[in-house]
Amino acid sequence: MDANKNPQNSFRPQAKQSVVALDQGRIPPQVVSFEEAVLGAVLIDNSAINAVIDILSPESFYKHQHGLIFKTVKELFGRSEPVDILTVANELRVNGELEAAGGEHYLIELSNKVSSSAHSEYHARVIVQKHIQREMIKVASNIIDKSFDETTDVFDLLDEAEQDLFEVAHSNIVKNYESARDLVKEAINRIEEISKKEGLSGVPSGFTEVDRITAGWQPSDLIILAARPGMGKTAFVLSMARNMVIDHKTPVAVFSLEMAAVQLITRLISSETGLSSEKLRKGTLNDAEWQQLLTKVRALENAPLFIDDTPAISVFDLRAKCRRLVAQHGVGMVVIDYLQLMTVGGQKSSGGNREQEISTISRSLKSIAKELNIPVIALSQLSRAVESRAGDKRPQLSDLRESGAIEQDADIVCFIYRPEYYDIETFRDGDPAEGKAELIIAKHRNGSLSDVRLRFEGAMAKFSDLEDMDNGPLVLESKLNNDQFLGGDHSMDGGGGFSNDPNDDDIPF
């Protein structure tokens, strides 16, 4: 019997995978009896609604009329109205969907099929599993159809397939709440682990005082490193990446939207070997320097560093690549250089202004950090207001370019400031500025605000600890994080990169 001729046995007409499967003599994965049990339980016991409302959606149901009934249940529940046979039937009637849902007699039949709602949550999860299977069949069928089409761009097809599978996973898998008891146990275990790592609970940056203040870059945190072009943003994150992959063996992924991968690795080679970037670019090395290069570069060759120089990468592509890098290589930190060069991608990019797009990008980066439970460091440009400011030209949080959402979404906002770049000879405290930089932590959601002075070696585009006379890294001040302070002017500059564009990051050599 044709299922489409019987409304009680029909499946959703939009489910293409069902048609394909039936053409091959197979019925799509489904558990109609479980769907009937869940809906029957919902109609006779409101406690069943609480158990399934955040697990199921109308699309989860195989039978079209079951989806209509559950959609109506959700609407009533959302308005805090009673849910029973009469109210559901009336709502379906008002919406003109009662007949399509099987009529009042079908609602009565559903309610008579169950006597208890005890296992409703389990039934709901099985329904979701079957729905995911049907969606995967749909995606696979679409891939097969387009793969046979010679006009299809294979790389576009790969992106589309990955996006479809990603949407299947994230539209159906819902994270449950956790009890205080479980969370307290998890927190205590984490504190015990931290105590064994000398207070480092996150990914160490390799800069002693920065790690003391942050306890390492924390999982799920979005860190924004902002600066005007030329201050050393790229140099700073490359120095950090070097410390992580070589000294701490932590895999790092760098997404370079501005510079080519070979340029980035050349700068890392300069930092690791002590040979100037200028010599490496020109190849003017003597025999001793060649030996130095070949000897010291070995550690970098074996380092777990992954560089992707895809220009104008979209948020979706970034998320997909990050998920693969974490799954396949155990990447512990992601760096994006830099945020303003990213695109939203897809249909969303066609509407709205650039500020709205940057807001979407920044929220997405925070989402990626939280989903993958790793720190994400995104470089960001500052507005030209810094250059026109009188005095020592220290930037403010309000100088973050194009969107205040960046400041809002970030867990940490840092600035790199080098007075030497502006021909200023000293810092505010009178300390000579030559060969030095300050990393200013201007926002720290879970810690203090501090200025950390670092050594900057321009010839090698390298940052390192600046030791004072007591052989300790120099920290200028540490302040209590509060909203009043965050609204002030305690911020700094940063930047770094090779480019002919005057707005891009050019490290002086």
mmCIF file of N, CA and C in Angstrom, residues 366-491:
data_model
loop_
_atom_site.group_PDB
_atom_site.id
_atom_site.type_symbol
_atom_site.label_atom_id
_atom_site.label_comp_id
_atom_site.label_asym_id
_atom_site.label_seq_id
_atom_site.Cartn_x
_atom_site.Cartn_y
_atom_site.Cartn_z
ATOM 1 N N LYS A 366 33.880 32.691 19.767
ATOM 2 C CA LYS A 366 33.643 32.287 21.158
ATOM 3 C C LYS A 366 32.927 30.940 21.196
ATOM 4 N N SER A 367 31.999 30.741 20.282
ATOM 5 C CA SER A 367 31.274 29.472 20.211
ATOM 6 C C SER A 367 32.215 28.322 19.879
ATOM 7 N N ILE A 368 33.157 28.556 18.968
ATOM 8 C CA ILE A 368 34.131 27.521 18.606
ATOM 9 C C ILE A 368 35.002 27.167 19.803
ATOM 10 N N ALA A 369 35.459 28.195 20.518
ATOM 11 C CA ALA A 369 36.299 27.958 21.699
ATOM 12 C C ALA A 369 35.558 27.124 22.736
ATOM 13 N N LYS A 370 34.285 27.433 22.925
ATOM 14 C CA LYS A 370 33.503 26.717 23.931
ATOM 15 C C LYS A 370 33.179 25.300 23.477
ATOM 16 N N GLU A 371 32.816 25.147 22.215
ATOM 17 C CA GLU A 371 32.471 23.827 21.695
ATOM 18 C C GLU A 371 33.659 22.865 21.756
ATOM 19 N N LEU A 372 34.839 23.346 21.336
ATOM 20 C CA LEU A 372 36.023 22.486 21.279
ATOM 21 C C LEU A 372 36.805 22.482 22.581
ATOM 22 N N ASN A 373 36.415 23.363 23.513
ATOM 23 C CA ASN A 373 37.057 23.449 24.827
ATOM 24 C C ASN A 373 38.551 23.728 24.702
ATOM 25 N N ILE A 374 38.898 24.682 23.853
ATOM 26 C CA ILE A 374 40.276 25.114 23.690
ATOM 27 C C ILE A 374 40.300 26.634 23.649
ATOM 28 N N PRO A 375 41.442 27.262 23.996
ATOM 29 C CA PRO A 375 41.532 28.717 23.838
ATOM 30 C C PRO A 375 41.658 29.096 22.366
ATOM 31 N N VAL A 376 40.980 30.142 21.981
ATOM 32 C CA VAL A 376 41.083 30.690 20.629
ATOM 33 C C VAL A 376 41.617 32.116 20.747
ATOM 34 N N ILE A 377 42.735 32.383 20.098
ATOM 35 C CA ILE A 377 43.335 33.720 20.115
ATOM 36 C C ILE A 377 43.108 34.361 18.748
ATOM 37 N N ALA A 378 42.417 35.469 18.736
ATOM 38 C CA ALA A 378 42.133 36.178 17.488
ATOM 39 C C ALA A 378 42.812 37.542 17.515
ATOM 40 N N LEU A 379 43.612 37.813 16.503
ATOM 41 C CA LEU A 379 44.230 39.122 16.381
ATOM 42 C C LEU A 379 43.217 40.102 15.811
ATOM 43 N N SER A 380 43.335 41.360 16.220
ATOM 44 C CA SER A 380 42.362 42.354 15.783
ATOM 45 C C SER A 380 43.057 43.695 15.567
ATOM 46 N N GLN A 381 42.572 44.439 14.599
ATOM 47 C CA GLN A 381 43.099 45.768 14.344
ATOM 48 C C GLN A 381 42.427 46.794 15.248
ATOM 49 N N LEU A 382 43.140 47.878 15.501
ATOM 50 C CA LEU A 382 42.577 49.010 16.224
ATOM 51 C C LEU A 382 42.295 50.141 15.242
ATOM 52 N N SER A 383 41.400 51.016 15.609
ATOM 53 C CA SER A 383 41.042 52.136 14.735
ATOM 54 C C SER A 383 42.173 53.163 14.706
ATOM 55 N N ARG A 384 42.094 54.082 13.720
ATOM 56 C CA ARG A 384 43.132 55.104 13.579
ATOM 57 C C ARG A 384 43.061 56.185 14.653
ATOM 58 N N ALA A 385 42.043 56.093 15.519
ATOM 59 C CA ALA A 385 41.934 57.071 16.602
ATOM 60 C C ALA A 385 43.177 57.051 17.481
ATOM 61 N N VAL A 386 43.849 55.908 17.559
ATOM 62 C CA VAL A 386 45.071 55.791 18.359
ATOM 63 C C VAL A 386 46.142 56.719 17.809
ATOM 64 N N GLU A 387 46.282 56.751 16.492
ATOM 65 C CA GLU A 387 47.345 57.554 15.876
ATOM 66 C C GLU A 387 47.124 59.053 16.087
ATOM 67 N N SER A 388 45.874 59.464 16.119
ATOM 68 C CA SER A 388 45.576 60.892 16.245
ATOM 69 C C SER A 388 45.560 61.366 17.689
ATOM 70 N N ARG A 389 45.664 60.418 18.630
ATOM 71 C CA ARG A 389 45.610 60.773 20.047
ATOM 72 C C ARG A 389 46.919 61.397 20.492
ATOM 73 N N ALA A 390 46.825 62.431 21.274
ATOM 74 C CA ALA A 390 48.029 63.097 21.774
ATOM 75 C C ALA A 390 48.680 62.253 22.868
ATOM 76 N N GLY A 391 49.913 62.605 23.210
ATOM 77 C CA GLY A 391 50.603 61.919 24.294
ATOM 78 C C GLY A 391 51.275 60.649 23.817
ATOM 79 N N ASP A 392 51.249 59.621 24.649
ATOM 80 C CA ASP A 392 51.987 58.397 24.327
ATOM 81 C C ASP A 392 51.199 57.413 23.473
ATOM 82 N N LYS A 393 49.991 57.791 23.047
ATOM 83 C CA LYS A 393 49.191 57.031 22.081
ATOM 84 C C LYS A 393 48.849 55.612 22.578
ATOM 85 N N ARG A 394 48.559 55.524 23.852
ATOM 86 C CA ARG A 394 48.104 54.233 24.378
ATOM 87 C C ARG A 394 46.619 54.074 24.039
ATOM 88 N N PRO A 395 46.254 52.985 23.378
ATOM 89 C CA PRO A 395 44.867 52.828 22.940
ATOM 90 C C PRO A 395 43.933 52.441 24.082
ATOM 91 N N GLN A 396 42.649 52.558 23.815
ATOM 92 C CA GLN A 396 41.620 52.203 24.779
ATOM 93 C C GLN A 396 40.789 51.042 24.222
ATOM 94 N N LEU A 397 40.023 50.411 25.087
ATOM 95 C CA LEU A 397 39.159 49.327 24.625
ATOM 96 C C LEU A 397 38.185 49.810 23.561
ATOM 97 N N SER A 398 37.805 51.066 23.635
ATOM 98 C CA SER A 398 36.875 51.614 22.649
ATOM 99 C C SER A 398 37.502 51.732 21.264
ATOM 100 N N ASP A 399 38.832 51.546 21.177
ATOM 101 C CA ASP A 399 39.508 51.621 19.882
ATOM 102 C C ASP A 399 39.413 50.324 19.086
ATOM 103 N N LEU A 400 38.874 49.265 19.697
ATOM 104 C CA LEU A 400 38.713 48.014 18.955
ATOM 105 C C LEU A 400 37.897 48.284 17.703
ATOM 106 N N ARG A 401 38.429 47.903 16.576
ATOM 107 C CA ARG A 401 37.904 48.335 15.294
ATOM 108 C C ARG A 401 36.618 47.615 14.902
ATOM 109 N N GLU A 402 35.635 48.379 14.469
ATOM 110 C CA GLU A 402 34.414 47.941 13.784
ATOM 111 C C GLU A 402 33.303 47.385 14.667
ATOM 112 N N SER A 403 33.603 46.951 15.876
ATOM 113 C CA SER A 403 32.499 46.384 16.649
ATOM 114 C C SER A 403 32.811 46.308 18.131
ATOM 115 N N GLY A 404 31.905 46.840 18.939
ATOM 116 C CA GLY A 404 32.019 46.691 20.383
ATOM 117 C C GLY A 404 31.730 45.277 20.832
ATOM 118 N N ALA A 405 31.157 44.469 19.932
ATOM 119 C CA ALA A 405 30.865 43.077 20.279
ATOM 120 C C ALA A 405 32.139 42.292 20.528
ATOM 121 N N ILE A 406 33.249 42.706 19.919
ATOM 122 C CA ILE A 406 34.521 42.013 20.142
ATOM 123 C C ILE A 406 34.878 42.081 21.616
ATOM 124 N N GLU A 407 34.788 43.274 22.187
ATOM 125 C CA GLU A 407 35.087 43.446 23.613
ATOM 126 C C GLU A 407 34.104 42.641 24.465
ATOM 127 N N GLN A 408 32.861 42.634 24.062
ATOM 128 C CA GLN A 408 31.826 41.943 24.842
ATOM 129 C C GLN A 408 32.031 40.432 24.826
ATOM 130 N N ASP A 409 32.375 39.861 23.672
ATOM 131 C CA ASP A 409 32.492 38.410 23.546
ATOM 132 C C ASP A 409 33.791 37.874 24.122
ATOM 133 N N ALA A 410 34.834 38.695 24.147
ATOM 134 C CA ALA A 410 36.152 38.222 24.558
ATOM 135 C C ALA A 410 36.218 37.978 26.064
ATOM 136 N N ASP A 411 36.919 36.925 26.446
ATOM 137 C CA ASP A 411 37.211 36.688 27.862
ATOM 138 C C ASP A 411 38.433 37.495 28.297
ATOM 139 N N ILE A 412 39.367 37.663 27.382
ATOM 140 C CA ILE A 412 40.568 38.459 27.643
ATOM 141 C C ILE A 412 40.809 39.366 26.443
ATOM 142 N N VAL A 413 41.109 40.622 26.708
ATOM 143 C CA VAL A 413 41.532 41.552 25.659
ATOM 144 C C VAL A 413 42.917 42.069 26.030
ATOM 145 N N CYS A 414 43.873 41.865 25.127
ATOM 146 C CA CYS A 414 45.251 42.320 25.348
ATOM 147 C C CYS A 414 45.639 43.321 24.261
ATOM 148 N N PHE A 415 46.557 44.224 24.626
ATOM 149 C CA PHE A 415 47.133 45.147 23.661
ATOM 150 C C PHE A 415 48.646 45.066 23.751
ATOM 151 N N ILE A 416 49.305 45.205 22.609
ATOM 152 C CA ILE A 416 50.759 45.302 22.596
ATOM 153 C C ILE A 416 51.114 46.753 22.305
ATOM 154 N N TYR A 417 52.006 47.298 23.130
ATOM 155 C CA TYR A 417 52.381 48.707 23.003
ATOM 156 C C TYR A 417 53.895 48.834 22.982
ATOM 157 N N ARG A 418 54.402 49.473 21.921
ATOM 158 C CA ARG A 418 55.842 49.739 21.822
ATOM 159 C C ARG A 418 56.039 51.228 21.586
ATOM 160 N N PRO A 419 56.379 52.002 22.617
ATOM 161 C CA PRO A 419 56.596 53.444 22.446
ATOM 162 C C PRO A 419 57.636 53.748 21.379
ATOM 163 N N GLU A 420 58.606 52.852 21.241
ATOM 164 C CA GLU A 420 59.677 53.044 20.266
ATOM 165 C C GLU A 420 59.123 53.219 18.858
ATOM 166 N N TYR A 421 57.977 52.591 18.572
ATOM 167 C CA TYR A 421 57.365 52.688 17.247
ATOM 168 C C TYR A 421 56.981 54.134 16.932
ATOM 169 N N TYR A 422 56.606 54.896 17.974
ATOM 170 C CA TYR A 422 56.215 56.294 17.808
ATOM 171 C C TYR A 422 57.359 57.251 18.125
ATOM 172 N N ASP A 423 58.581 56.744 18.152
ATOM 173 C CA ASP A 423 59.761 57.551 18.493
ATOM 174 C C ASP A 423 59.669 58.122 19.895
ATOM 175 N N ILE A 424 58.964 57.418 20.763
ATOM 176 C CA ILE A 424 58.899 57.795 22.177
ATOM 177 C C ILE A 424 59.965 56.987 22.911
ATOM 178 N N GLU A 425 60.836 57.659 23.652
ATOM 179 C CA GLU A 425 62.032 57.021 24.201
ATOM 180 C C GLU A 425 61.792 56.273 25.502
ATOM 181 N N THR A 426 60.741 56.626 26.229
ATOM 182 C CA THR A 426 60.522 55.989 27.530
ATOM 183 C C THR A 426 59.055 55.619 27.707
ATOM 184 N N PHE A 427 58.827 54.668 28.621
ATOM 185 C CA PHE A 427 57.477 54.366 29.051
ATOM 186 C C PHE A 427 57.030 55.433 30.046
ATOM 187 N N ARG A 428 55.797 55.326 30.511
ATOM 188 C CA ARG A 428 55.260 56.324 31.431
ATOM 189 C C ARG A 428 56.059 56.415 32.725
ATOM 190 N N ASP A 429 56.640 55.290 33.132
ATOM 191 C CA ASP A 429 57.392 55.293 34.384
ATOM 192 C C ASP A 429 58.846 55.700 34.212
ATOM 193 N N GLY A 430 59.211 56.126 32.990
ATOM 194 C CA GLY A 430 60.568 56.580 32.733
ATOM 195 C C GLY A 430 61.520 55.497 32.290
ATOM 196 N N ASP A 431 61.077 54.248 32.248
ATOM 197 C CA ASP A 431 61.933 53.142 31.820
ATOM 198 C C ASP A 431 62.219 53.274 30.330
ATOM 199 N N PRO A 432 63.485 53.100 29.903
ATOM 200 C CA PRO A 432 63.821 53.196 28.478
ATOM 201 C C PRO A 432 62.989 52.228 27.648
ATOM 202 N N ALA A 433 62.486 52.686 26.507
ATOM 203 C CA ALA A 433 61.576 51.885 25.687
ATOM 204 C C ALA A 433 62.282 51.105 24.591
ATOM 205 N N GLU A 434 63.556 51.333 24.376
ATOM 206 C CA GLU A 434 64.268 50.694 23.273
ATOM 207 C C GLU A 434 64.278 49.173 23.444
ATOM 208 N N GLY A 435 63.841 48.467 22.414
ATOM 209 C CA GLY A 435 63.855 47.011 22.436
ATOM 210 C C GLY A 435 62.876 46.392 23.413
ATOM 211 N N LYS A 436 61.850 47.156 23.811
ATOM 212 C CA LYS A 436 60.895 46.640 24.796
ATOM 213 C C LYS A 436 59.461 46.844 24.315
ATOM 214 N N ALA A 437 58.572 46.051 24.875
ATOM 215 C CA ALA A 437 57.142 46.164 24.576
ATOM 216 C C ALA A 437 56.371 45.871 25.849
ATOM 217 N N GLU A 438 55.144 46.347 25.892
ATOM 218 C CA GLU A 438 54.249 46.038 26.999
ATOM 219 C C GLU A 438 53.051 45.262 26.479
ATOM 220 N N LEU A 439 52.759 44.167 27.142
ATOM 221 C CA LEU A 439 51.500 43.463 26.897
ATOM 222 C C LEU A 439 50.548 43.915 27.990
ATOM 223 N N ILE A 440 49.503 44.611 27.592
ATOM 224 C CA ILE A 440 48.550 45.124 28.571
ATOM 225 C C ILE A 440 47.284 44.277 28.515
ATOM 226 N N ILE A 441 46.973 43.642 29.619
ATOM 227 C CA ILE A 441 45.737 42.872 29.736
ATOM 228 C C ILE A 441 44.661 43.845 30.205
ATOM 229 N N ALA A 442 43.856 44.315 29.258
ATOM 230 C CA ALA A 442 42.895 45.377 29.527
ATOM 231 C C ALA A 442 41.528 44.847 29.936
ATOM 232 N N LYS A 443 41.263 43.602 29.626
ATOM 233 C CA LYS A 443 40.047 42.944 30.104
ATOM 234 C C LYS A 443 40.414 41.510 30.447
ATOM 235 N N HIS A 444 39.980 41.067 31.608
ATOM 236 C CA HIS A 444 40.267 39.700 32.045
ATOM 237 C C HIS A 444 39.065 39.232 32.854
ATOM 238 N N ARG A 445 38.208 38.487 32.207
ATOM 239 C CA ARG A 445 36.934 38.120 32.807
ATOM 240 C C ARG A 445 37.110 37.315 34.098
ATOM 241 N N ASN A 446 38.160 36.536 34.170
ATOM 242 C CA ASN A 446 38.333 35.654 35.322
ATOM 243 C C ASN A 446 39.627 35.914 36.083
ATOM 244 N N GLY A 447 40.149 37.116 35.991
ATOM 245 C CA GLY A 447 41.401 37.398 36.687
ATOM 246 C C GLY A 447 41.703 38.879 36.739
ATOM 247 N N SER A 448 42.940 39.185 37.104
ATOM 248 C CA SER A 448 43.353 40.572 37.297
ATOM 249 C C SER A 448 43.832 41.192 35.993
ATOM 250 N N LEU A 449 43.951 42.518 36.008
ATOM 251 C CA LEU A 449 44.449 43.293 34.872
ATOM 252 C C LEU A 449 45.881 43.719 35.168
ATOM 253 N N SER A 450 46.771 43.527 34.199
ATOM 254 C CA SER A 450 48.183 43.801 34.451
ATOM 255 C C SER A 450 48.868 44.302 33.194
ATOM 256 N N ASP A 451 49.996 44.988 33.407
ATOM 257 C CA ASP A 451 50.890 45.371 32.319
ATOM 258 C C ASP A 451 52.165 44.546 32.472
ATOM 259 N N VAL A 452 52.513 43.794 31.454
ATOM 260 C CA VAL A 452 53.723 42.972 31.507
ATOM 261 C C VAL A 452 54.696 43.468 30.452
ATOM 262 N N ARG A 453 55.889 43.809 30.888
ATOM 263 C CA ARG A 453 56.903 44.304 29.959
ATOM 264 C C ARG A 453 57.700 43.132 29.409
ATOM 265 N N LEU A 454 57.911 43.137 28.105
ATOM 266 C CA LEU A 454 58.595 42.049 27.408
ATOM 267 C C LEU A 454 59.730 42.592 26.557
ATOM 268 N N ARG A 455 60.647 41.717 26.200
ATOM 269 C CA ARG A 455 61.717 42.072 25.279
ATOM 270 C C ARG A 455 61.228 41.866 23.851
ATOM 271 N N PHE A 456 61.579 42.791 22.947
ATOM 272 C CA PHE A 456 61.211 42.672 21.546
ATOM 273 C C PHE A 456 62.465 42.784 20.695
ATOM 274 N N GLU A 457 62.704 41.735 19.910
ATOM 275 C CA GLU A 457 63.853 41.725 19.014
ATOM 276 C C GLU A 457 63.344 41.855 17.582
ATOM 277 N N GLY A 458 63.405 43.075 17.049
ATOM 278 C CA GLY A 458 62.820 43.366 15.754
ATOM 279 C C GLY A 458 63.439 42.600 14.614
ATOM 280 N N ALA A 459 64.764 42.387 14.655
ATOM 281 C CA ALA A 459 65.442 41.711 13.553
ATOM 282 C C ALA A 459 64.944 40.295 13.370
ATOM 283 N N MET A 460 64.476 39.688 14.458
ATOM 284 C CA MET A 460 63.978 38.314 14.392
ATOM 285 C C MET A 460 62.480 38.232 14.649
ATOM 286 N N ALA A 461 61.822 39.402 14.774
ATOM 287 C CA ALA A 461 60.378 39.448 15.046
ATOM 288 C C ALA A 461 60.025 38.525 16.199
ATOM 289 N N LYS A 462 60.693 38.717 17.329
ATOM 290 C CA LYS A 462 60.587 37.784 18.445
ATOM 291 C C LYS A 462 60.319 38.506 19.753
ATOM 292 N N PHE A 463 59.421 37.961 20.549
ATOM 293 C CA PHE A 463 59.173 38.439 21.905
ATOM 294 C C PHE A 463 59.704 37.407 22.893
ATOM 295 N N SER A 464 60.220 37.900 24.020
ATOM 296 C CA SER A 464 60.697 37.005 25.071
ATOM 297 C C SER A 464 60.578 37.712 26.409
ATOM 298 N N ASP A 465 60.765 36.955 27.490
ATOM 299 C CA ASP A 465 60.709 37.547 28.825
ATOM 300 C C ASP A 465 61.769 38.622 28.985
ATOM 301 N N LEU A 466 61.395 39.699 29.639
ATOM 302 C CA LEU A 466 62.342 40.768 29.984
ATOM 303 C C LEU A 466 62.667 40.618 31.461
ATOM 304 N N GLU A 467 63.909 40.266 31.767
ATOM 305 C CA GLU A 467 64.297 40.027 33.148
ATOM 306 C C GLU A 467 64.852 41.300 33.767
ATOM 307 N N ASP A 468 64.423 41.555 35.024
ATOM 308 C CA ASP A 468 64.968 42.703 35.745
ATOM 309 C C ASP A 468 66.223 42.276 36.494
ATOM 310 N N MET A 469 66.729 43.100 37.366
ATOM 311 C CA MET A 469 67.984 42.815 38.056
ATOM 312 C C MET A 469 67.874 41.612 38.993
ATOM 313 N N ASP A 470 66.634 41.199 39.330
ATOM 314 C CA ASP A 470 66.449 40.043 40.202
ATOM 315 C C ASP A 470 66.196 38.770 39.408
ATOM 316 N N ASN A 471 66.477 38.822 38.093
ATOM 317 C CA ASN A 471 66.251 37.675 37.222
ATOM 318 C C ASN A 471 64.793 37.228 37.195
ATOM 319 N N GLY A 472 63.886 38.144 37.313
ATOM 320 C CA GLY A 472 62.470 37.827 37.227
ATOM 321 C C GLY A 472 61.826 38.666 36.156
ATOM 322 N N PRO A 473 60.775 38.194 35.544
ATOM 323 C CA PRO A 473 60.077 38.993 34.533
ATOM 324 C C PRO A 473 59.480 40.235 35.163
ATOM 325 N N LEU A 474 59.498 41.300 34.424
ATOM 326 C CA LEU A 474 59.049 42.583 34.952
ATOM 327 C C LEU A 474 57.556 42.746 34.759
ATOM 328 N N VAL A 475 56.814 42.823 35.847
ATOM 329 C CA VAL A 475 55.386 43.123 35.796
ATOM 330 C C VAL A 475 55.189 44.480 36.441
ATOM 331 N N LEU A 476 54.502 45.362 35.759
ATOM 332 C CA LEU A 476 54.394 46.743 36.223
ATOM 333 C C LEU A 476 53.313 46.911 37.261
ATOM 334 N N GLU A 477 52.152 46.339 37.021
ATOM 335 C CA GLU A 477 51.053 46.523 37.951
ATOM 336 C C GLU A 477 49.996 45.464 37.718
ATOM 337 N N SER A 478 49.256 45.192 38.744
ATOM 338 C CA SER A 478 48.140 44.253 38.650
ATOM 339 C C SER A 478 46.947 44.898 39.317
ATOM 340 N N LYS A 479 45.834 44.953 38.603
ATOM 341 C CA LYS A 479 44.674 45.678 39.105
ATOM 342 C C LYS A 479 43.465 44.769 39.169
ATOM 343 N N LEU A 480 42.581 45.064 40.077
ATOM 344 C CA LEU A 480 41.347 44.291 40.212
ATOM 345 C C LEU A 480 40.463 44.559 39.012
ATOM 346 N N ASN A 481 39.971 43.507 38.433
ATOM 347 C CA ASN A 481 39.106 43.637 37.259
ATOM 348 C C ASN A 481 37.721 44.120 37.685
ATOM 349 N N ASN A 482 37.271 45.252 37.131
ATOM 350 C CA ASN A 482 35.924 45.730 37.412
ATOM 351 C C ASN A 482 35.421 46.532 36.239
ATOM 352 N N ASP A 483 34.125 46.676 36.164
ATOM 353 C CA ASP A 483 33.510 47.331 35.010
ATOM 354 C C ASP A 483 33.962 48.776 34.876
ATOM 355 N N GLN A 484 34.172 49.455 36.008
ATOM 356 C CA GLN A 484 34.588 50.850 35.934
ATOM 357 C C GLN A 484 35.952 50.951 35.278
ATOM 358 N N PHE A 485 36.856 50.025 35.659
ATOM 359 C CA PHE A 485 38.182 50.061 35.073
ATOM 360 C C PHE A 485 38.139 49.728 33.584
ATOM 361 N N LEU A 486 37.297 48.722 33.241
ATOM 362 C CA LEU A 486 37.234 48.318 31.844
ATOM 363 C C LEU A 486 36.723 49.434 30.961
ATOM 364 N N GLY A 487 36.012 50.370 31.540
ATOM 365 C CA GLY A 487 35.510 51.479 30.747
ATOM 366 C C GLY A 487 36.518 52.596 30.603
ATOM 367 N N GLY A 488 37.677 52.472 31.250
ATOM 368 C CA GLY A 488 38.682 53.523 31.237
ATOM 369 C C GLY A 488 39.633 53.413 30.075
ATOM 370 N N ASP A 489 40.880 53.909 30.297
ATOM 371 C CA ASP A 489 41.816 54.004 29.188
ATOM 372 C C ASP A 489 43.032 53.111 29.367
ATOM 373 N N HIS A 490 42.863 52.027 30.156
ATOM 374 C CA HIS A 490 43.987 51.135 30.398
ATOM 375 C C HIS A 490 44.046 50.104 29.284
ATOM 376 N N SER A 491 44.673 50.466 28.155
ATOM 377 C CA SER A 491 44.731 49.609 26.990
ATOM 378 C C SER A 491 46.056 49.801 26.303
#
